[in-house]
mmCIF file with all atom_site columns, C-alpha atoms in Angstrom:
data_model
loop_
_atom_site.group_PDB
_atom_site.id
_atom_site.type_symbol
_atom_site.label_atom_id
_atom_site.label_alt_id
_atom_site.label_comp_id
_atom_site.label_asym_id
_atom_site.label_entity_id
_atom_site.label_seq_id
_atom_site.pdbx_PDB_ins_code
_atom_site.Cartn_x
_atom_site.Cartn_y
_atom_site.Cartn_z
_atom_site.occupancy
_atom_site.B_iso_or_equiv
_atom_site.pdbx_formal_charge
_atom_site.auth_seq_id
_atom_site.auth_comp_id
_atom_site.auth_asym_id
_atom_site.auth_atom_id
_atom_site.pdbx_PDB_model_num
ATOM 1   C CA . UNK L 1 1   ? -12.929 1.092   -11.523 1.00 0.00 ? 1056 UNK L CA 1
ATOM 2   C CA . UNK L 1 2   ? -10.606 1.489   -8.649  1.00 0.00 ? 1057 UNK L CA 1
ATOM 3   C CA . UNK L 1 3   ? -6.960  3.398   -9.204  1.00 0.00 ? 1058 UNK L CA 1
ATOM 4   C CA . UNK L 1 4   ? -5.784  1.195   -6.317  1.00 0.00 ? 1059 UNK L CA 1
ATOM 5   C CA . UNK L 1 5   ? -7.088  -2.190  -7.946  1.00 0.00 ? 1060 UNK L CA 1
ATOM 6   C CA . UNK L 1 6   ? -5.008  -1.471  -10.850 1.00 0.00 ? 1061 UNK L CA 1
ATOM 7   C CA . UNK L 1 7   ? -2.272  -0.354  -9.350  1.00 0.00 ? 1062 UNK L CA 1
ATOM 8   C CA . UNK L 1 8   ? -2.198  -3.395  -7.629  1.00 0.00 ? 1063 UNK L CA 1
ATOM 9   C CA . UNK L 1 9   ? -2.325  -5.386  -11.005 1.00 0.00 ? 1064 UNK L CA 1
ATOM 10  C CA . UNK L 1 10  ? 0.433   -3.687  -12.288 1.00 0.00 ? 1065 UNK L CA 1
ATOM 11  C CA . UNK L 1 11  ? 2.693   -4.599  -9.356  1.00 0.00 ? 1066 UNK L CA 1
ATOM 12  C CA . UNK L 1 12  ? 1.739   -7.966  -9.447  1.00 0.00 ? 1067 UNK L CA 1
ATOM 13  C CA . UNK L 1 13  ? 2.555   -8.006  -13.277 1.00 0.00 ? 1068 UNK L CA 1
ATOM 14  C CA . UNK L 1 14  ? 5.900   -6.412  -12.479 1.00 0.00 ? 1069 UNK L CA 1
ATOM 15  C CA . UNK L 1 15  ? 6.938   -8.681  -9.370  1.00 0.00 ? 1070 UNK L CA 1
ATOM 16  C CA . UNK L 1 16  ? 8.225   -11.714 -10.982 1.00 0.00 ? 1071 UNK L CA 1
ATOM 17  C CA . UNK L 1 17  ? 10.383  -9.215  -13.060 1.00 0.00 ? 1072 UNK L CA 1
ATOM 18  C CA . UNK L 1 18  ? 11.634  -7.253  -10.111 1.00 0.00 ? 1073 UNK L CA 1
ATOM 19  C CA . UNK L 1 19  ? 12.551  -10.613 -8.333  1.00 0.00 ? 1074 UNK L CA 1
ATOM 20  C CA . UNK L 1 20  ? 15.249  -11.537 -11.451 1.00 0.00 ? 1075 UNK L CA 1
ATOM 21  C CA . UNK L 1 21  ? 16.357  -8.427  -11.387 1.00 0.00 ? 1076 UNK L CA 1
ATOM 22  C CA . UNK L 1 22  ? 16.830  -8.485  -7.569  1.00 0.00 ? 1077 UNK L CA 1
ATOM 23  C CA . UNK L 1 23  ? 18.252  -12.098 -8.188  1.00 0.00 ? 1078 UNK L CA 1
ATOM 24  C CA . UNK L 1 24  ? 20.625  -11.144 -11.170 1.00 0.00 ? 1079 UNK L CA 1
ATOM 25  C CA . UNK L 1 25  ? 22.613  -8.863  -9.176  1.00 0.00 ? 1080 UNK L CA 1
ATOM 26  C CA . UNK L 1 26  ? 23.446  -11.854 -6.162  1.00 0.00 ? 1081 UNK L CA 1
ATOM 27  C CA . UNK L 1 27  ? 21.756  -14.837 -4.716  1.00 0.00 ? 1082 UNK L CA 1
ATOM 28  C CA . UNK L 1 28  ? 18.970  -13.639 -2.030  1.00 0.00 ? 1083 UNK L CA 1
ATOM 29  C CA . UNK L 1 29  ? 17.386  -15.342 0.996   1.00 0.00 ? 1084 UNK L CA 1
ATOM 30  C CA . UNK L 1 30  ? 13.786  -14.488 0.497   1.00 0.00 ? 1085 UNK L CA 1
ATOM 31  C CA . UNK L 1 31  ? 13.409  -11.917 3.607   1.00 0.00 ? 1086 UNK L CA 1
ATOM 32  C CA . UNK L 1 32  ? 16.658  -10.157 1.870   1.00 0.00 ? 1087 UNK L CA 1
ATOM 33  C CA . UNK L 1 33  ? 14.330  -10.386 -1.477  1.00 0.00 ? 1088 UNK L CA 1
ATOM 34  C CA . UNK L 1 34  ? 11.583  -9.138  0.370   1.00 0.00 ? 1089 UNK L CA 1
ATOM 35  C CA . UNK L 1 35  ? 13.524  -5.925  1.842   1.00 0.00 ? 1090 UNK L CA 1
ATOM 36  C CA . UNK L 1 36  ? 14.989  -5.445  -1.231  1.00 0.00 ? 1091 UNK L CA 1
ATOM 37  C CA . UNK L 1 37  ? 11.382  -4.553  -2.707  1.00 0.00 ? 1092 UNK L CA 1
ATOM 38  C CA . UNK L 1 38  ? 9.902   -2.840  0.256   1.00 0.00 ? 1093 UNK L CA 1
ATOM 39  C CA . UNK L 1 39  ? 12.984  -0.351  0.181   1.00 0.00 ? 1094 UNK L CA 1
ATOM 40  C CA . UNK L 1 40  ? 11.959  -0.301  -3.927  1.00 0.00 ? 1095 UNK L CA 1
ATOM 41  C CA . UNK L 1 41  ? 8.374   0.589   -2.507  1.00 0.00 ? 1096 UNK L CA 1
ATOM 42  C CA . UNK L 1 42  ? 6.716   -2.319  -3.636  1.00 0.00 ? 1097 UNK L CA 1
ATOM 43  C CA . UNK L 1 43  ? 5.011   -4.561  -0.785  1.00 0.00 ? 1098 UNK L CA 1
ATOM 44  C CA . UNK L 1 44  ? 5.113   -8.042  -1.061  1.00 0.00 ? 1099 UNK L CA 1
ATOM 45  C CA . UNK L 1 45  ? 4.394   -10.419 1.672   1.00 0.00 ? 1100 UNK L CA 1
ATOM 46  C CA . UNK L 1 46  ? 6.154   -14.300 2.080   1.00 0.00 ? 1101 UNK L CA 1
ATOM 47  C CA . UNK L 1 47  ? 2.728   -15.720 1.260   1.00 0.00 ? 1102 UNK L CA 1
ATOM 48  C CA . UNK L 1 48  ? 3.230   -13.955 -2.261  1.00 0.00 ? 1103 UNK L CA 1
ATOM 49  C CA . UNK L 1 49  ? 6.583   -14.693 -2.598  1.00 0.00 ? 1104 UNK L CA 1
ATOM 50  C CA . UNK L 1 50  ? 7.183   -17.944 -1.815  1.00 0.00 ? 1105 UNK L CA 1
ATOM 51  C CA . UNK L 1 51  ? 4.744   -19.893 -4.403  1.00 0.00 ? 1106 UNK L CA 1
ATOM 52  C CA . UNK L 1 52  ? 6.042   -17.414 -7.124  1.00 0.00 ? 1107 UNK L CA 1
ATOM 53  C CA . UNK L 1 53  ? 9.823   -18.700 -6.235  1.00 0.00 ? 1108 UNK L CA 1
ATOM 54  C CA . UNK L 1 54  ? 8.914   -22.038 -6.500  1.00 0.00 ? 1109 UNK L CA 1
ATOM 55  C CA . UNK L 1 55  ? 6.913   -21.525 -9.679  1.00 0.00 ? 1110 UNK L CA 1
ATOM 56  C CA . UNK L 1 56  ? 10.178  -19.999 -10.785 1.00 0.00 ? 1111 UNK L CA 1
ATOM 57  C CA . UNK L 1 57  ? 12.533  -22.789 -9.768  1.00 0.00 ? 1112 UNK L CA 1
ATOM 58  C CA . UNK L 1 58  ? 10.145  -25.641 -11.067 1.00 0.00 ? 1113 UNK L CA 1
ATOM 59  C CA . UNK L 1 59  ? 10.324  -23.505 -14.874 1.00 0.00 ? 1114 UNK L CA 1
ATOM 60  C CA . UNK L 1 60  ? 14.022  -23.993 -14.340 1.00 0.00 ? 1115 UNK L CA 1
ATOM 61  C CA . UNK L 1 61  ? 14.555  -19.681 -14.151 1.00 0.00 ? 1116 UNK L CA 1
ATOM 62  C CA . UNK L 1 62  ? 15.621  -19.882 -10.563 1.00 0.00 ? 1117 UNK L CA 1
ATOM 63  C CA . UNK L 1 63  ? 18.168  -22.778 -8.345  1.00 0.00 ? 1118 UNK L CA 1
ATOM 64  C CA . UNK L 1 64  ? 19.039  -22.464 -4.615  1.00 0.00 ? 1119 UNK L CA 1
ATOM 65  C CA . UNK L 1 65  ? 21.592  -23.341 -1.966  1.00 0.00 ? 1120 UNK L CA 1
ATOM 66  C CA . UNK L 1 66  ? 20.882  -23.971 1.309   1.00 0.00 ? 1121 UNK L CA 1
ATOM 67  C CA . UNK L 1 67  ? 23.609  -21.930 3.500   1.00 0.00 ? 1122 UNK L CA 1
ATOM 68  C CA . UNK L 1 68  ? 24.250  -22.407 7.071   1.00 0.00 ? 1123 UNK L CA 1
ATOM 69  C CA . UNK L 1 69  ? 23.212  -19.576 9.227   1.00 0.00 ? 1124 UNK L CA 1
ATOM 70  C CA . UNK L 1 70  ? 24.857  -17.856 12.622  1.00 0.00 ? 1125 UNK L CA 1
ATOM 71  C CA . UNK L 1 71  ? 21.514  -16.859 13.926  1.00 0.00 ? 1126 UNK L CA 1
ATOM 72  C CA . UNK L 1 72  ? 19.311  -20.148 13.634  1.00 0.00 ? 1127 UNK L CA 1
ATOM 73  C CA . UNK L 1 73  ? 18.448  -22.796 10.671  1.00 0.00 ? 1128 UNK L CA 1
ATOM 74  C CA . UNK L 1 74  ? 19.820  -23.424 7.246   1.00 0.00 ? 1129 UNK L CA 1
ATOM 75  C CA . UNK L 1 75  ? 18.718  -20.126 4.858   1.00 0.00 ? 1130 UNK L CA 1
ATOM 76  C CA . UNK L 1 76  ? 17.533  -21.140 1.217   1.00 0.00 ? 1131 UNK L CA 1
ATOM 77  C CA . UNK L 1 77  ? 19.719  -18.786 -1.178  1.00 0.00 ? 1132 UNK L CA 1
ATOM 78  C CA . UNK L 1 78  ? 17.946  -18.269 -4.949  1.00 0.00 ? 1133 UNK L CA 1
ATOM 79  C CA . UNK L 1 79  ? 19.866  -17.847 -8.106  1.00 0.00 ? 1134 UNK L CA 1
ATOM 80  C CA . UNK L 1 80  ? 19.265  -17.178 -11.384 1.00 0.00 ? 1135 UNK L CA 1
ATOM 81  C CA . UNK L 1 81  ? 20.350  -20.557 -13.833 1.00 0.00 ? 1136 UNK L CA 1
ATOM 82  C CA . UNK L 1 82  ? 21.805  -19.636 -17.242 1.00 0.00 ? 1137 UNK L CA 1
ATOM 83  C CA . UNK L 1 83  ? 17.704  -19.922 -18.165 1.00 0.00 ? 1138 UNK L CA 1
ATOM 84  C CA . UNK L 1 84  ? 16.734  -17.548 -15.879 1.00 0.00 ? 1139 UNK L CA 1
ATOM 85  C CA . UNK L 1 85  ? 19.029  -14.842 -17.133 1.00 0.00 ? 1140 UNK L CA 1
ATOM 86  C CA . UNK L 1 86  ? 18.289  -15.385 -20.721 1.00 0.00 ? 1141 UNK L CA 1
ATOM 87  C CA . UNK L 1 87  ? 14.302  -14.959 -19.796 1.00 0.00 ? 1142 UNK L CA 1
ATOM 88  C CA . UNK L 1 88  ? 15.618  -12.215 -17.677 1.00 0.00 ? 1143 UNK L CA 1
ATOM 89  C CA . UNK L 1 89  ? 17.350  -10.368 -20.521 1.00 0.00 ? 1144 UNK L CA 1
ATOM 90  C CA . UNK L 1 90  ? 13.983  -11.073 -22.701 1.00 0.00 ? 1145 UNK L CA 1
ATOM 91  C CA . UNK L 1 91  ? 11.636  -9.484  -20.227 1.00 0.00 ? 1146 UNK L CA 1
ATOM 92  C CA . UNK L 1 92  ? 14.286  -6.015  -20.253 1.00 0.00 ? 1147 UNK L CA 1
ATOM 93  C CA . UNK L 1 93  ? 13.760  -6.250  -24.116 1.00 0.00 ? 1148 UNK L CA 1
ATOM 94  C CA . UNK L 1 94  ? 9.789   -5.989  -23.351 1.00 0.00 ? 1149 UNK L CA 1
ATOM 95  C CA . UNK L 1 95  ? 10.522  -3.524  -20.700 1.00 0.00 ? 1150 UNK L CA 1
ATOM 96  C CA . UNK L 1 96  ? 12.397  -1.434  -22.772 1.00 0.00 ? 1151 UNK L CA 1
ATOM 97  C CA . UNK L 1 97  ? 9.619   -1.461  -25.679 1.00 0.00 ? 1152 UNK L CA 1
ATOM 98  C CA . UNK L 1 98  ? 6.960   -1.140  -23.338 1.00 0.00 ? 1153 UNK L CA 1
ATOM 99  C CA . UNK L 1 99  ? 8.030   1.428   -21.575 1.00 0.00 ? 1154 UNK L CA 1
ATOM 100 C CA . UNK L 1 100 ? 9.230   3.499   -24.949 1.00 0.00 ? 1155 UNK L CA 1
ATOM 101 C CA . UNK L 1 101 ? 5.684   2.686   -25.997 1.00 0.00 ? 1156 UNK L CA 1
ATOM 102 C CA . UNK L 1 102 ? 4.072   4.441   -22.936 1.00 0.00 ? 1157 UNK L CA 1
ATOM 103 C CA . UNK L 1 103 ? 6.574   7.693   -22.720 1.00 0.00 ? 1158 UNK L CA 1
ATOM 104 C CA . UNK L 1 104 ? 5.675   7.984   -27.041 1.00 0.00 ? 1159 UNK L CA 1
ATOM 105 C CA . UNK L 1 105 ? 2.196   7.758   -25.849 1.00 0.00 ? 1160 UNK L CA 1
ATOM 106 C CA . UNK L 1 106 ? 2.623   10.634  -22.902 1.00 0.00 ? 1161 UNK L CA 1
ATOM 107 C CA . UNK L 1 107 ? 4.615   13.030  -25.403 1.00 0.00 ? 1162 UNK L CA 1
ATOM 108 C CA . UNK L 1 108 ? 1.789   12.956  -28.063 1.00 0.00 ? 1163 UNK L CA 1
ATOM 109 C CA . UNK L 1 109 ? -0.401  13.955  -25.344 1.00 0.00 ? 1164 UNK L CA 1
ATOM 110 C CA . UNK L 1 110 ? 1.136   16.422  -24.059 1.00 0.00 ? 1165 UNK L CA 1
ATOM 111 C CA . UNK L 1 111 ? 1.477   18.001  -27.787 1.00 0.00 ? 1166 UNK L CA 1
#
């Protein structure tokens, strides 16, 4: 088993997460979204992100606003709906236990 092939799992696990998160704090063109990780050090490329904001906006967790634009076409602006912050508050709630659940499991190793 490769390090890097579950590494990569993990991210992918994490991204839809990330992207509320990202999403919860303003409404994002998806290159800002895209920056936004990068800078967070987690690559993600349009091809990637795009189906996995329209599987979010078709399960009702994400709407946008199309937003006239000084350098060139319309830009597509995502928001969270009052759906996609409730799922957002219930995936910090498995965050939270999850990641209590791996720092118990490092401290009893490290005993």
């Amino acid at each position: 088993m490769q390090v890097d092939n579950v590494k990569s799992q993990m991210r992918k696990g994490i991204l839809e997460y990330c992207i509320l998160l990202i999403l919860n704090k303003k409404p994002a063109y998806a290159p800002d979204i895209i920056s936004t990780l990068k800078q967070a050090h987690i690559i993600v490329v349009e091809g990637t992100l795009y189906p996995l904001l329209t599987r979010l906006k078709n399960s009702e967790l994400l709407s946008y606003q199309w937003e006239e634009s000084t350098q060139g076409p319309p830009r597509k602006y995502y928001s969270l709906t009052e759906a996609g912050k409730t799922f957002l508050s219930e995936l910090e709630n498995s965050w939270n236990e999850l990641s209590n659940t791996i720092n118990t499991l490092k401290i009893q190793d490290n005993e």
